[in-house]
Short mmCIF file of C-alpha atoms in Angstrom, two decimals:
data_model
loop_
_atom_site.label_atom_id
_atom_site.label_comp_id
_atom_site.label_asym_id
_atom_site.label_seq_id
_atom_site.Cartn_x
_atom_site.Cartn_y
_atom_site.Cartn_z
CA UNK A 12 120.29 132.46 0.77
CA UNK A 13 121.66 132.30 4.34
CA UNK A 14 119.31 131.52 7.33
CA UNK A 15 119.01 134.16 10.08
CA UNK A 16 119.38 133.12 13.72
CA UNK A 17 116.02 132.62 15.44
CA UNK A 18 114.92 135.29 17.83
CA UNK A 19 113.83 132.45 20.23
CA UNK A 20 117.36 131.20 20.76
CA UNK A 21 118.00 130.98 24.59
CA UNK A 22 121.04 132.94 25.68
CA UNK A 23 123.94 130.88 26.98
CA UNK A 24 123.93 132.63 30.36
CA UNK A 25 120.30 131.67 30.88
CA UNK A 26 120.88 128.02 30.08
CA UNK A 27 123.89 127.95 32.42
CA UNK A 28 121.84 129.64 35.10
CA UNK A 29 119.09 127.05 34.84
CA UNK A 30 121.61 124.25 35.10
CA UNK A 31 123.16 125.85 38.17
CA UNK A 32 119.71 126.30 39.71
CA UNK A 33 118.88 122.65 39.19
CA UNK A 34 122.21 121.67 40.71
CA UNK A 35 121.54 123.92 43.70
CA UNK A 36 118.04 122.55 44.14
CA UNK A 37 119.28 118.98 43.98
CA UNK A 38 122.11 119.78 46.37
CA UNK A 39 119.70 121.57 48.68
CA UNK A 40 117.33 118.63 48.55
CA UNK A 41 120.15 116.27 49.39
CA UNK A 42 121.28 118.49 52.25
CA UNK A 43 117.69 118.87 53.45
CA UNK A 44 117.14 115.13 53.29
CA UNK A 45 120.36 114.50 55.17
CA UNK A 46 119.31 117.08 57.80
CA UNK A 47 115.90 115.40 58.11
CA UNK A 48 117.56 112.02 58.54
CA UNK A 49 119.92 113.40 61.16
CA UNK A 50 117.54 115.59 63.15
CA UNK A 51 113.91 114.70 62.59
CA UNK A 52 113.63 111.20 61.15
CA UNK A 53 112.03 108.93 63.78
CA UNK A 54 114.89 107.12 65.48
CA UNK A 55 113.28 105.24 68.40
CA UNK A 56 112.77 101.52 68.00
CA UNK A 57 109.11 100.51 68.02
CA UNK A 58 108.38 97.96 70.73
CA UNK A 59 105.81 95.19 70.53
CA UNK A 60 105.77 95.00 74.33
CA UNK A 61 104.31 98.40 75.14
CA UNK A 62 105.92 101.76 75.91
CA UNK A 63 109.70 101.94 76.05
CA UNK A 64 111.29 103.84 78.92
CA UNK A 65 114.79 105.11 79.39
CA UNK A 66 115.89 105.28 83.04
CA UNK A 67 118.74 107.65 83.83
CA UNK A 68 120.02 107.37 87.38
CA UNK A 69 121.04 110.40 89.43
CA UNK A 70 124.68 111.24 88.66
CA UNK A 71 124.75 109.08 85.51
CA UNK A 72 127.26 110.06 82.83
CA UNK A 73 126.59 110.58 79.13
CA UNK A 74 128.35 107.29 78.45
CA UNK A 75 125.96 105.56 80.85
CA UNK A 76 123.04 106.95 78.84
CA UNK A 77 124.57 105.63 75.60
CA UNK A 78 125.20 102.25 77.24
CA UNK A 79 121.58 102.02 78.37
CA UNK A 80 120.26 102.99 74.94
CA UNK A 81 122.47 100.33 73.34
CA UNK A 82 121.77 97.63 75.91
CA UNK A 83 118.01 97.90 75.49
CA UNK A 84 118.22 98.54 71.73
CA UNK A 85 116.10 101.68 72.00
CA UNK A 86 117.50 103.44 68.92
CA UNK A 87 117.30 102.50 65.25
CA UNK A 88 120.48 104.40 64.40
CA UNK A 89 122.64 105.06 67.49
CA UNK A 90 125.36 106.80 65.47
CA UNK A 91 123.15 109.68 64.28
CA UNK A 92 121.98 110.16 67.87
CA UNK A 93 125.60 110.48 69.01
CA UNK A 94 126.31 113.03 66.27
CA UNK A 95 123.37 115.24 67.22
CA UNK A 96 124.02 114.78 70.96
CA UNK A 97 127.56 116.12 70.54
CA UNK A 98 126.38 119.00 68.35
CA UNK A 99 123.63 119.91 70.87
CA UNK A 100 126.11 119.58 73.80
CA UNK A 101 123.88 117.02 75.50
CA UNK A 102 126.82 115.29 77.28
CA UNK A 103 127.02 118.36 79.56
CA UNK A 104 123.27 118.39 80.26
CA UNK A 105 122.38 114.83 81.29
CA UNK A 106 119.36 114.87 83.62
CA UNK A 107 118.17 111.91 85.72
CA UNK A 108 114.67 110.56 85.34
CA UNK A 109 112.31 108.17 83.64
CA UNK A 110 111.61 109.10 80.03
CA UNK A 111 108.98 107.68 77.71
CA UNK A 112 110.47 107.04 74.26
CA UNK A 113 107.81 107.03 71.55
CA UNK A 114 108.60 105.74 68.03
CA UNK A 115 107.92 109.16 66.44
CA UNK A 116 110.84 110.86 68.22
CA UNK A 117 113.72 112.03 66.09
CA UNK A 118 117.16 112.78 67.48
CA UNK A 119 116.49 116.48 68.01
CA UNK A 120 113.18 115.96 69.85
CA UNK A 121 114.67 113.12 71.87
CA UNK A 122 117.57 115.27 73.05
CA UNK A 123 115.13 118.08 73.89
CA UNK A 124 113.21 115.62 76.04
CA UNK A 125 116.27 114.22 77.80
CA UNK A 126 117.99 117.55 78.43
CA UNK A 127 115.00 119.76 79.23
CA UNK A 128 112.29 117.41 80.54
CA UNK A 129 109.79 117.15 81.94
CA UNK A 130 110.27 113.48 82.65
CA UNK A 131 107.39 111.03 82.80
CA UNK A 132 105.95 110.42 86.26
CA UNK A 133 105.46 107.02 87.88
CA UNK A 134 101.98 105.92 88.94
CA UNK A 135 103.07 104.57 92.31
CA UNK A 136 100.67 102.36 94.26
CA UNK A 137 101.43 101.90 97.94
CA UNK A 138 100.01 98.59 99.16
CA UNK A 139 99.26 98.00 102.82
CA UNK A 140 102.34 96.81 104.71
CA UNK A 141 103.04 95.61 108.24
CA UNK A 142 106.78 96.14 108.73
CA UNK A 143 109.32 98.72 107.57
CA UNK A 144 111.22 96.32 105.27
CA UNK A 145 108.01 95.74 103.32
CA UNK A 146 107.62 99.48 102.78
CA UNK A 147 111.25 99.86 101.75
CA UNK A 148 110.96 97.05 99.19
CA UNK A 149 107.87 98.64 97.64
CA UNK A 150 109.65 101.96 97.24
CA UNK A 151 112.86 100.45 95.87
CA UNK A 152 110.85 98.41 93.36
CA UNK A 153 109.12 101.45 91.87
CA UNK A 154 111.44 104.43 92.44
CA UNK A 155 115.13 105.26 92.31
CA UNK A 156 115.14 106.15 96.05
CA UNK A 157 118.04 104.38 97.74
CA UNK A 158 116.73 101.63 100.01
CA UNK A 159 119.65 101.90 102.44
CA UNK A 160 119.10 105.65 102.79
CA UNK A 161 115.36 105.17 103.32
CA UNK A 162 116.09 102.55 105.99
CA UNK A 163 118.40 104.95 107.81
CA UNK A 164 115.81 107.73 107.71
CA UNK A 165 113.05 105.49 109.05
CA UNK A 166 115.26 104.54 111.99
CA UNK A 167 116.55 108.03 112.78
CA UNK A 168 114.41 108.94 115.76
CA UNK A 169 115.71 112.49 116.09
CA UNK A 170 115.15 113.34 112.44
CA UNK A 171 111.65 111.85 112.42
CA UNK A 172 110.64 113.81 115.51
CA UNK A 173 111.99 117.07 114.11
CA UNK A 174 110.66 116.70 110.59
CA UNK A 175 107.40 114.76 111.01
CA UNK A 176 106.68 114.84 114.76
CA UNK A 177 106.62 111.03 114.82
CA UNK A 178 109.09 108.49 116.20
CA UNK A 179 110.57 105.33 114.72
CA UNK A 180 107.47 103.36 115.71
CA UNK A 181 104.66 105.80 114.97
CA UNK A 182 106.21 106.90 111.65
CA UNK A 183 104.36 103.98 110.06
CA UNK A 184 101.08 105.84 110.68
CA UNK A 185 102.19 108.46 108.16
CA UNK A 186 101.73 106.23 105.11
CA UNK A 187 98.31 105.96 103.51
CA UNK A 188 97.92 103.03 101.10
CA UNK A 189 96.72 104.01 97.66
CA UNK A 190 97.84 105.75 94.46
CA UNK A 191 100.60 108.35 94.35
CA UNK A 192 102.45 110.07 91.51
CA UNK A 193 106.20 110.51 91.72
CA UNK A 194 109.07 111.37 89.47
CA UNK A 195 111.09 108.18 89.14
CA UNK A 196 114.26 109.77 90.53
CA UNK A 197 112.49 110.77 93.76
CA UNK A 198 114.92 110.53 96.67
CA UNK A 199 114.22 108.80 99.99
CA UNK A 200 113.70 112.16 101.70
CA UNK A 201 111.39 113.39 98.94
CA UNK A 202 109.36 110.19 99.23
CA UNK A 203 108.87 110.71 102.98
CA UNK A 204 107.96 114.37 102.44
CA UNK A 205 105.36 113.40 99.83
CA UNK A 206 103.86 110.79 102.15
CA UNK A 207 103.73 113.42 104.92
CA UNK A 208 101.94 115.83 102.58
CA UNK A 209 99.35 113.18 101.69
CA UNK A 210 98.89 112.41 105.39
CA UNK A 211 98.42 116.11 106.11
CA UNK A 212 95.75 116.44 103.42
CA UNK A 213 93.83 113.51 104.91
CA UNK A 214 93.82 115.04 108.37
CA UNK A 215 91.45 117.91 107.73
CA UNK A 216 90.31 120.09 110.67
CA UNK A 217 87.00 118.20 110.65
CA UNK A 218 88.73 114.82 111.02
CA UNK A 219 90.98 116.17 113.77
CA UNK A 220 87.94 117.44 115.63
CA UNK A 221 86.27 114.06 115.23
CA UNK A 222 89.33 112.27 116.63
CA UNK A 223 89.45 114.69 119.55
CA UNK A 224 85.80 113.99 120.34
CA UNK A 225 86.69 110.30 120.66
CA UNK A 226 89.59 111.10 122.97
CA UNK A 227 92.13 109.99 120.37
CA UNK A 228 95.05 111.64 118.62
CA UNK A 229 95.43 111.16 114.85
CA UNK A 230 98.25 108.69 115.57
CA UNK A 231 96.01 106.68 117.90
CA UNK A 232 93.29 106.65 115.24
CA UNK A 233 95.78 105.09 112.82
CA UNK A 234 96.84 102.48 115.38
CA UNK A 235 93.25 101.47 116.17
CA UNK A 236 92.31 101.52 112.48
CA UNK A 237 95.18 99.15 111.75
CA UNK A 238 93.69 96.63 114.22
CA UNK A 239 90.21 97.03 112.72
CA UNK A 240 91.66 96.50 109.25
CA UNK A 241 93.32 93.25 110.29
CA UNK A 242 90.10 92.05 111.94
CA UNK A 243 87.92 92.34 108.84
CA UNK A 244 87.79 93.43 105.23
CA UNK A 245 84.01 93.82 105.34
CA UNK A 246 83.14 97.55 105.15
CA UNK A 247 79.89 97.14 107.10
CA UNK A 248 81.62 95.39 110.01
CA UNK A 249 84.48 97.87 110.35
CA UNK A 250 82.59 100.64 112.21
CA UNK A 251 80.94 98.06 114.48
CA UNK A 252 84.32 96.51 115.39
CA UNK A 253 85.74 100.00 115.90
CA UNK A 254 82.86 100.64 118.30
CA UNK A 255 83.69 97.46 120.24
CA UNK A 256 87.30 98.52 120.77
CA UNK A 257 86.30 102.08 121.69
CA UNK A 258 83.86 100.69 124.26
CA UNK A 259 86.67 98.61 125.76
CA UNK A 260 89.05 101.57 125.86
CA UNK A 261 86.40 103.76 127.46
CA UNK A 262 85.84 101.24 130.27
CA UNK A 263 89.50 100.45 130.86
CA UNK A 264 89.30 96.92 129.45
CA UNK A 265 92.15 95.25 127.60
CA UNK A 266 91.64 95.21 123.83
CA UNK A 267 92.56 91.51 123.60
CA UNK A 268 92.96 91.86 119.85
CA UNK A 269 94.30 88.72 118.19
CA UNK A 270 95.93 90.59 115.25
CA UNK A 271 98.24 92.39 117.68
CA UNK A 272 99.52 89.00 118.87
CA UNK A 273 100.19 87.94 115.30
CA UNK A 274 102.19 91.14 114.76
CA UNK A 275 104.16 90.43 117.93
CA UNK A 276 105.03 86.86 116.92
CA UNK A 277 105.69 87.97 113.32
CA UNK A 278 103.28 85.52 111.71
CA UNK A 279 100.08 86.79 110.11
CA UNK A 280 99.55 83.45 108.40
CA UNK A 281 98.23 81.89 111.60
CA UNK A 282 94.56 80.90 111.28
CA UNK A 283 94.06 80.12 114.93
CA UNK A 284 95.46 81.97 117.94
CA UNK A 285 96.56 79.69 120.76
CA UNK A 286 96.80 80.39 124.49
CA UNK A 287 100.60 80.22 124.29
CA UNK A 288 100.51 83.17 121.85
CA UNK A 289 98.88 85.26 124.57
CA UNK A 290 101.99 84.87 126.71
CA UNK A 291 104.33 86.58 124.23
CA UNK A 292 106.40 89.29 125.90
CA UNK A 293 105.65 92.31 123.72
CA UNK A 294 104.10 95.75 124.14
CA UNK A 295 101.87 94.70 121.24
CA UNK A 296 100.34 91.92 123.36
CA UNK A 297 96.97 93.53 124.09
CA UNK A 298 96.01 90.53 126.22
CA UNK A 299 98.69 91.59 128.71
CA UNK A 300 98.75 95.37 128.30
CA UNK A 301 95.88 97.83 128.52
CA UNK A 302 95.34 100.49 125.92
CA UNK A 303 96.55 100.70 122.37
CA UNK A 304 99.83 99.15 121.24
CA UNK A 305 102.70 101.59 120.62
CA UNK A 306 102.32 101.56 116.84
CA UNK A 307 100.19 100.28 113.96
CA UNK A 308 100.17 96.61 112.96
CA UNK A 309 99.51 97.48 109.32
CA UNK A 310 99.16 100.66 107.28
CA UNK A 311 95.51 101.60 107.70
CA UNK A 312 93.56 102.59 104.60
CA UNK A 313 90.96 105.34 104.40
CA UNK A 314 88.07 102.94 104.90
CA UNK A 315 89.49 101.70 108.20
CA UNK A 316 90.39 105.21 109.37
CA UNK A 317 86.91 106.49 108.62
CA UNK A 318 85.41 103.50 110.46
CA UNK A 319 87.25 104.55 113.62
CA UNK A 320 86.35 108.21 113.14
CA UNK A 321 82.67 107.30 112.60
CA UNK A 322 82.12 104.15 114.70
CA UNK A 323 78.75 102.54 115.19
CA UNK A 324 77.23 103.41 118.58
CA UNK A 325 76.25 100.21 120.43
CA UNK A 326 76.78 98.27 123.67
CA UNK A 327 78.89 95.45 122.26
CA UNK A 328 82.13 94.54 124.04
CA UNK A 329 82.87 91.31 122.21
CA UNK A 330 82.90 89.89 118.71
CA UNK A 331 83.93 86.68 117.02
CA UNK A 332 84.23 85.52 113.42
CA UNK A 333 81.13 83.77 112.18
CA UNK A 334 81.39 79.99 111.85
CA UNK A 335 80.35 80.19 108.16
CA UNK A 336 83.74 81.90 107.56
CA UNK A 337 81.98 84.57 105.52
CA UNK A 338 84.27 87.27 106.83
CA UNK A 339 81.57 88.82 108.96
CA UNK A 340 81.45 88.74 112.76
CA UNK A 341 78.94 87.92 115.49
CA UNK A 342 78.74 90.57 118.22
CA UNK A 343 77.84 90.23 121.88
CA UNK A 344 77.21 92.49 124.86
CA UNK A 345 78.07 89.88 127.49
CA UNK A 346 81.00 87.51 127.90
CA UNK A 347 78.60 84.55 128.20
CA UNK A 348 77.08 85.29 124.79
CA UNK A 349 80.55 85.78 123.36
CA UNK A 350 81.70 82.37 124.67
CA UNK A 351 78.80 80.70 122.87
CA UNK A 352 79.71 82.44 119.63
CA UNK A 353 83.38 81.56 120.09
CA UNK A 354 82.63 77.87 120.67
CA UNK A 355 80.69 77.70 117.39
CA UNK A 356 83.62 79.17 115.52
CA UNK A 357 86.13 76.87 117.25
CA UNK A 358 84.00 73.83 116.35
CA UNK A 359 84.16 74.91 112.70
CA UNK A 360 87.96 75.15 112.88
CA UNK A 361 88.10 71.72 114.55
CA UNK A 362 85.93 70.19 111.83
CA UNK A 363 88.24 71.62 109.18
CA UNK A 364 91.30 70.41 111.12
CA UNK A 365 92.64 73.93 111.34
CA UNK A 366 94.85 73.69 114.39
CA UNK A 367 97.09 76.69 113.77
#
């Protein structure tokens, strides 16, 4: 007796179809995996030394970007990055800036970041400075701004007068020490404009009115505050010292401020001012010239500026560093009292053999 074919026998077309489906799924998985590797697999090298940054200078070419990535070994697989960069037409869309590269970035996300931004800002801290070269070095150390261009701008009297209403000397009153935020590729002009904006925000109508009540312009407040700042770092003494100098200005006395002599001779390391220093031929010699010097002797911070704007009311015309070298000062209304205070301080310097 012959056996009948089973009704459960799978048709050939169905078996072929299943095989084709498996092949397609496997092929799709392979393609998907390859796409993931190419586009989304993390491709930034993890650093044991903190965040990794890619700096792209203004005008840099695509090749310069590749060279920087290779030089600093920022990519795990540079070749896949090049493939995606070409496909995404990144070579035609290179943008300057400072970019944080985190280890989770794949090629696609990385190219989005580099071609579209935004870039990561720089937490810029402006430290107090005394001379223009010191300012220029600070900027060049933290931003892309060209130091030669910044130097030219700071010495272009006509431009400074037109743009900021300050000259090549008083321009130094525009810079407030403290924290700023910049894009790394900030230009020299953009840096000056940002400093001017910060300066403008400080000088509120109330502060301008306060300066006017003292008979000072904002620029003169900065100049006097720079002297106060060099005289002491003690917050409680600052408004008292500001009051001393304002009393002298009010009565037509010379300021006779030692820090202005140190600025004139270019040596703030001097511990003891000598009589020969008082002979220096300089408009900053406040032993020779009445009134304020033509510009600041350091970039005054907010504490010093506020000390001048809100000075202590008193009758002191003299002050001298205390002999205990605590950083505080002894104040006097008369020259005779001041001479006694000064002799005590000089004896301390003599005992310590501080001659200069």
